Amino acid sequence: MTNDELERKRIEIISKAWTDDSFKEKLLSDPVATLKAEGVELPAGLQVRMVENTENVFHFVLPLMPKELTNEDLDQVAGGVGRLHTSSIQMSDAAGVLGGLIHNNNGC
């Protein structure tokens, strides 16, 4: 799947979880099987932990650090102009919880 296809699938799954309590419960209790049933290809042995934000709890996921970062990558992060990939962060929640802390100059 391309990144665009994965993003569309992610939005589809979130929308379904928001409108179908039974699906949401399956997604939370057995995310691997539920994601596979929705057509998401996962590597064998991959563990998936599905969590849900609440009004009082916001999960901020630290992405896996790339194996190699260039000096330019590090400079961008340190200077505050690097990209923050938000596939695990709902920006509407982040805006309320973190205020202006998260700055995304790339539209990700």
Backbone as a printed PyTorch tensor [residue, N CA C, xyz], in Angstrom:
tensor([[[  0.8350,  -1.1920,   0.0000],
         [  0.0000,   0.0000,   0.0000],
         [  0.8750,   1.2490,   0.0000]],

        [[  0.4140,   2.2480,  -0.7050],
         [  1.1190,   3.5250,  -0.6890],
         [  0.7830,   4.2610,   0.6110]],

        [[  1.5340,   5.3190,   0.8960],
         [  1.2450,   6.1170,   2.0900],
         [ -0.1560,   6.7080,   2.0330]],

        [[ -0.5790,   7.1490,   0.8520],
         [ -1.9290,   7.7010,   0.7040],
         [ -2.9900,   6.6420,   0.9800]],

        [[ -2.7700,   5.4330,   0.4750],
         [ -3.7160,   4.3420,   0.7140],
         [ -3.7680,   3.9860,   2.1950]],

        [[ -2.6030,   3.9550,   2.8430],
         [ -2.5650,   3.6650,   4.2770],
         [ -3.2940,   4.7410,   5.0740]],

        [[ -3.1120,   5.9910,   4.6960],
         [ -3.7930,   7.0880,   5.3890],
         [ -5.3000,   6.9990,   5.2030]],

        [[ -5.7460,   6.6860,   3.9850],
         [ -7.1830,   6.5180,   3.7440],
         [ -7.7340,   5.3670,   4.5810]],

        [[ -6.9890,   4.2710,   4.6400],
         [ -7.4240,   3.1120,   5.4190],
         [ -7.4880,   3.4590,   6.9030]],

        [[ -6.5020,   4.2180,   7.3850],
         [ -6.4750,   4.6260,   8.7910],
         [ -7.7100,   5.4670,   9.1180]],

        [[ -8.0340,   6.4120,   8.2430],
         [ -9.2060,   7.2630,   8.4510],
         [-10.4820,   6.4270,   8.4160]],

        [[-10.5450,   5.4820,   7.5040],
         [-11.7040,   4.5890,   7.3930],
         [-11.8940,   3.7890,   8.6820]],

        [[-10.8090,   3.2500,   9.2300],
         [-10.8840,   2.4420,  10.4510],
         [-11.2920,   3.3060,  11.6390]],

        [[-10.7240,   4.5010,  11.7520],
         [-11.1010,   5.4060,  12.8430],
         [-12.5820,   5.7600,  12.7410]],

        [[-13.0440,   6.0970,  11.5450],
         [-14.4570,   6.4480,  11.3480],
         [-15.3680,   5.2920,  11.7320]],

        [[-14.9780,   4.0940,  11.3400],
         [-15.7850,   2.9200,  11.6640],
         [-15.8180,   2.6840,  13.1720]],

        [[-14.6830,   2.8660,  13.8370],
         [-14.6280,   2.6870,  15.2920],
         [-15.4950,   3.7220,  16.0070]],

        [[-15.5590,   4.9290,  15.4650],
         [-16.3700,   5.9840,  16.0700],
         [-17.8650,   5.7470,  15.8930]],

        [[-18.2450,   4.9670,  14.8780],
         [-19.6710,   4.7770,  14.5870],
         [-20.1770,   3.3690,  14.8750]],

        [[-19.2820,   2.4360,  15.1690],
         [-19.6610,   1.0390,  15.3870],
         [-18.9890,   0.5420,  16.6650]],

        [[-19.7570,   0.5230,  17.7610],
         [-19.1940,   0.1310,  19.0600],
         [-18.6480,  -1.2920,  19.0670]],

        [[-19.2970,  -2.1960,  18.3490],
         [-18.8310,  -3.5800,  18.2830],
         [-17.4640,  -3.6530,  17.5990]],

        [[-17.3180,  -2.9430,  16.4920],
         [-16.0390,  -2.8990,  15.7860],
         [-14.9660,  -2.2830,  16.6780]],

        [[-15.3050,  -1.2030,  17.3530],
         [-14.3500,  -0.5340,  18.2380],
         [-13.8580,  -1.4910,  19.3230]],

        [[-14.7660,  -2.2460,  19.9110],
         [-14.3800,  -3.1990,  20.9570],
         [-13.4400,  -4.2720,  20.4040]],

        [[-13.7310,  -4.7750,  19.1980],
         [-12.8430,  -5.7540,  18.5580],
         [-11.4770,  -5.1390,  18.2780]],

        [[-11.4720,  -3.9090,  17.7980],
         [-10.2270,  -3.2140,  17.4820],
         [ -9.3650,  -3.0410,  18.7300]],

        [[ -9.9910,  -2.7010,  19.8410],
         [ -9.2520,  -2.5170,  21.0890],
         [ -8.7930,  -3.8440,  21.6910]],

        [[ -9.6110,  -4.8880,  21.5690],
         [ -9.2730,  -6.1630,  22.2080],
         [ -8.3800,  -7.0580,  21.3540]],

        [[ -8.5040,  -7.0000,  20.0390],
         [ -7.6730,  -7.8240,  19.1530],
         [ -7.3250,  -7.0210,  17.8990]],

        [[ -6.4310,  -6.0400,  18.0550],
         [ -6.1520,  -5.1440,  16.9340],
         [ -5.5610,  -5.8340,  15.7090]],

        [[ -4.7040,  -6.8160,  15.8950],
         [ -4.0690,  -7.4640,  14.7430],
         [ -5.1160,  -8.1460,  13.8710]],

        [[ -5.9580,  -8.9720,  14.4750],
         [ -6.9810,  -9.6820,  13.7050],
         [ -7.9690,  -8.7070,  13.0670]],

        [[ -8.3350,  -7.6750,  13.8050],
         [ -9.3010,  -6.7070,  13.2910],
         [ -8.7220,  -5.9110,  12.1270]],

        [[ -7.4830,  -5.4780,  12.2610],
         [ -6.8430,  -4.7380,  11.1670],
         [ -6.6810,  -5.6160,   9.9320]],

        [[ -6.2770,  -6.8720,  10.1330],
         [ -6.1450,  -7.7920,   8.9970],
         [ -7.4900,  -7.9990,   8.3090]],

        [[ -8.5580,  -8.1140,   9.1030],
         [ -9.8980,  -8.2900,   8.5380],
         [-10.3270,  -7.0670,   7.7240]],

        [[ -9.7490,  -5.9220,   8.0270],
         [-10.0410,  -4.6870,   7.2910],
         [ -9.1170,  -4.4930,   6.0940]],

        [[ -8.2480,  -5.4760,   5.8380],
         [ -7.3820,  -5.4050,   4.6720],
         [ -6.0290,  -4.7710,   4.9060]],

        [[ -5.6700,  -4.5620,   6.1700],
         [ -4.3620,  -3.9930,   6.4870],
         [ -3.3560,  -5.1320,   6.5750]],

        [[ -2.2970,  -5.0450,   5.7810],
         [ -1.2630,  -6.0770,   5.7940],
         [ -0.2520,  -5.7510,   6.8850]],

        [[ -0.0530,  -6.7040,   7.7940],
         [  0.8900,  -6.5230,   8.8940],
         [  1.9640,  -7.5960,   8.8190]],

        [[  3.1980,  -7.2530,   9.1230],
         [  4.2610,  -8.2650,   9.1260],
         [  3.9770,  -9.3330,  10.1830]],

        [[  4.3600, -10.5620,   9.8880],
         [  4.1840, -11.6550,  10.8410],
         [  4.9070, -11.3200,  12.1350]],

        [[  4.2600, -11.5840,  13.2480],
         [  4.8740, -11.3740,  14.5510],
         [  4.7890,  -9.9500,  15.0760]],

        [[  4.2320,  -9.0300,  14.2790],
         [  4.1220,  -7.6430,  14.7270],
         [  3.0730,  -7.5370,  15.8280]],

        [[  3.4320,  -6.9110,  16.9310],
         [  2.4800,  -6.6490,  18.0020],
         [  1.8760,  -5.2680,  17.7770]],

        [[  0.5830,  -5.1600,  17.9940],
         [ -0.1060,  -3.8820,  17.8410],
         [ -0.8490,  -3.6060,  19.1430]],

        [[ -0.6230,  -2.4370,  19.6960],
         [ -1.3600,  -2.0110,  20.8850],
         [ -2.2670,  -0.8660,  20.4740]],

        [[ -3.5340,  -1.0820,  20.6280],
         [ -4.5230,  -0.0670,  20.2740],
         [ -4.9720,   0.5980,  21.5660]],

        [[ -4.8690,   1.9090,  21.6360],
         [ -5.3130,   2.6580,  22.8080],
         [ -6.2590,   3.7570,  22.3500]],

        [[ -7.0590,   4.2280,  23.2690],
         [ -8.0440,   5.2510,  22.9350],
         [ -7.8320,   6.4700,  23.8220]],

        [[ -7.7650,   7.6350,  23.2130],
         [ -7.7060,   8.8680,  23.9860],
         [ -9.0580,   9.1120,  24.6400]],

        [[ -9.0390,   9.7740,  25.7860],
         [-10.2660,  10.1760,  26.4650],
         [-10.1950,  11.6800,  26.7020]],

        [[-11.1980,  12.2120,  27.3640],
         [-11.1670,  13.6400,  27.6770],
         [ -9.9980,  13.9840,  28.5920]],

        [[ -9.5820,  13.0210,  29.4230],
         [ -8.5460,  13.2900,  30.4220],
         [ -7.2210,  12.6020,  30.1500]],

        [[ -7.1560,  11.7810,  29.1140],
         [ -5.9240,  11.0450,  28.8090],
         [ -5.6030,  11.2150,  27.3320]],

        [[ -4.4020,  11.6950,  27.0620],
         [ -3.9200,  11.8270,  25.6930],
         [ -2.6660,  10.9790,  25.5590]],

        [[ -2.6430,  10.0730,  24.5960],
         [ -1.4830,   9.2160,  24.3500],
         [ -0.5850,   9.8900,  23.3220]],

        [[  0.6150,  10.1830,  23.7240],
         [  1.5990,  10.7810,  22.8230],
         [  2.5970,   9.6870,  22.4890]],

        [[  2.5800,   9.2140,  21.2550],
         [  3.4190,   8.0900,  20.8340],
         [  4.7300,   8.6080,  20.2700]],

        [[  5.8220,   8.1250,  20.8310],
         [  7.1370,   8.4510,  20.2850],
         [  7.4210,   7.5060,  19.1340]],

        [[  7.6150,   8.0170,  17.9330],
         [  7.9090,   7.1450,  16.7960],
         [  9.2670,   6.4700,  16.9720]],

        [[  9.4260,   5.3520,  16.3150],
         [ 10.7030,   4.6570,  16.2940],
         [ 11.7390,   5.5640,  15.6600]],

        [[ 12.8760,   5.7150,  16.3240],
         [ 13.9310,   6.5620,  15.7830],
         [ 14.5300,   5.8890,  14.5540]],

        [[ 14.7020,   6.6360,  13.4750],
         [ 15.3210,   6.0520,  12.2810],
         [ 16.7040,   5.5050,  12.6160]],

        [[ 17.0880,   4.4730,  11.9020],
         [ 18.3860,   3.8460,  12.1610],
         [ 19.5250,   4.8440,  11.9870]],

        [[ 19.3960,   5.7300,  11.0170],
         [ 20.4500,   6.7120,  10.7730],
         [ 19.8330,   8.0720,  10.5190]],

        [[ 20.2560,   9.0420,  11.2790],
         [ 19.8380,  10.4170,  11.0370],
         [ 21.0330,  11.1970,  10.5190]],

        [[ 20.7950,  11.9900,   9.5000],
         [ 21.8750,  12.8290,   8.9900],
         [ 22.0300,  14.0350,   9.9120]],

        [[ 23.1520,  14.7260,   9.7950],
         [ 23.3510,  15.9500,  10.5700],
         [ 22.2790,  16.9780,  10.2360]],

        [[ 21.8630,  17.0180,   8.9630],
         [ 20.8060,  17.9440,   8.5520],
         [ 19.4930,  17.6110,   9.2600]],

        [[ 19.1690,  16.3040,   9.3440],
         [ 17.9610,  15.8850,  10.0510],
         [ 18.0050,  16.3490,  11.5020]],

        [[ 19.1370,  16.1170,  12.1550],
         [ 19.2780,  16.5030,  13.5550],
         [ 19.1880,  18.0130,  13.7290]],

        [[ 19.7880,  18.7720,  12.8110],
         [ 19.7210,  20.2290,  12.8770],
         [ 18.2830,  20.7180,  12.7460]],

        [[ 17.5130,  20.0950,  11.8500],
         [ 16.1220,  20.5050,  11.6590],
         [ 15.3000,  20.2420,  12.9100]],

        [[ 15.5000,  19.0890,  13.5290],
         [ 14.7620,  18.7690,  14.7490],
         [ 15.1530,  19.7320,  15.8560]],

        [[ 16.4470,  19.9560,  16.0350],
         [ 16.9250,  20.8540,  17.0900],
         [ 16.4690,  22.2820,  16.8450]],

        [[ 16.3860,  22.6820,  15.5920],
         [ 15.9800,  24.0400,  15.2530],
         [ 14.4820,  24.2370,  15.2030]],

        [[ 13.7330,  23.1590,  15.3570],
         [ 12.2840,  23.2730,  15.3770],
         [ 11.6380,  23.3740,  14.0150]],

        [[ 12.3590,  23.0380,  12.9560],
         [ 11.7560,  23.1370,  11.6310],
         [ 11.5980,  21.7750,  10.9800]],

        [[ 11.8690,  20.7230,  11.6890],
         [ 11.7570,  19.3830,  11.1240],
         [ 10.3160,  18.9310,  11.0490]],

        [[ 10.1010,  17.8770,  10.3180],
         [  8.7640,  17.3320,  10.1600],
         [  8.4220,  16.4580,  11.3560]],

        [[  7.1930,  16.5110,  11.7670],
         [  6.6670,  15.6270,  12.7900],
         [  5.5920,  14.8000,  12.1210]],

        [[  5.8520,  13.5180,  11.9560],
         [  4.8740,  12.6380,  11.3240],
         [  3.7950,  12.3420,  12.3500]],

        [[  2.5640,  12.6000,  11.9980],
         [  1.4820,  12.5300,  12.9720],
         [  0.5440,  11.3600,  12.7490]],

        [[  1.0250,  10.2710,  12.1900],
         [  0.1250,   9.1550,  11.9250],
         [ -0.4650,   8.5930,  13.2010]],

        [[  0.1880,   8.7770,  14.3270],
         [ -0.3280,   8.2600,  15.5830],
         [ -0.9400,   9.3410,  16.4560]],

        [[ -0.9880,  10.5520,  15.9660],
         [ -1.4970,  11.6560,  16.7650],
         [ -2.6800,  12.2770,  16.0500]],

        [[ -3.7720,  12.4240,  16.7400],
         [ -4.8960,  13.1460,  16.1740],
         [ -4.6430,  14.6100,  16.4860]],

        [[ -4.4170,  15.3920,  15.4610],
         [ -4.0190,  16.7720,  15.6820],
         [ -5.0880,  17.5810,  16.4040]],

        [[ -6.3590,  17.2350,  16.2270],
         [ -7.3870,  17.9850,  16.9470],
         [ -7.2350,  17.7830,  18.4420]],

        [[ -6.9260,  16.5540,  18.8650],
         [ -6.6740,  16.2820,  20.2750],
         [ -5.3990,  16.9720,  20.7230]],

        [[ -4.3620,  16.8600,  19.8940],
         [ -3.0680,  17.4300,  20.2670],
         [ -3.1750,  18.9320,  20.4460]],

        [[ -3.9610,  19.5760,  19.6020],
         [ -4.0940,  21.0260,  19.7070],
         [ -4.7100,  21.4080,  21.0420]],

        [[ -5.7040,  20.6400,  21.4770],
         [ -6.3360,  20.9450,  22.7520],
         [ -5.4450,  20.6320,  23.9390]],

        [[ -4.7050,  19.5530,  23.8570],
         [ -3.8850,  19.1140,  24.9770],
         [ -2.5460,  19.8220,  25.0140]],

        [[ -1.9270,  19.9870,  23.8800],
         [ -0.5700,  20.5090,  23.8430],
         [ -0.4810,  21.9580,  23.3920]],

        [[ -1.6000,  22.5490,  23.0590],
         [ -1.5830,  23.9400,  22.6150],
         [ -0.7180,  24.1060,  21.3900]],

        [[  0.1490,  25.0680,  21.4130],
         [  0.9990,  25.3540,  20.2600],
         [  2.2980,  24.5980,  20.2670]],

        [[  2.4450,  23.5950,  21.1430],
         [  3.7050,  22.8730,  21.2500],
         [  4.0570,  22.1360,  19.9690]],

        [[  3.0520,  21.5390,  19.3310],
         [  3.3260,  20.7820,  18.1140],
         [  3.2020,  21.7240,  16.9300]],

        [[  4.2750,  21.8880,  16.2160],
         [  4.2760,  22.7280,  15.0210],
         [  4.5930,  21.8250,  13.8430]],

        [[  3.7510,  21.8610,  12.8420],
         [  3.9350,  20.9850,  11.7000],
         [  3.9800,  21.8460,  10.4500]],

        [[  5.1490,  22.0200,   9.8940],
         [  5.2870,  22.8970,   8.7320],
         [  5.1470,  22.1640,   7.4140]],

        [[  4.7740,  20.8940,   7.4600],
         [  4.7660,  20.1020,   6.2390],
         [  3.3730,  19.6190,   5.8650]],

        [[  2.3800,  19.8850,   6.6620],
         [  1.0370,  19.4140,   6.3470],
         [  0.8410,  17.9490,   6.6110]],

        [[  1.7480,  17.2850,   7.2860],
         [  1.6140,  15.8680,   7.6210],
         [  0.5680,  15.6920,   8.6910]]])
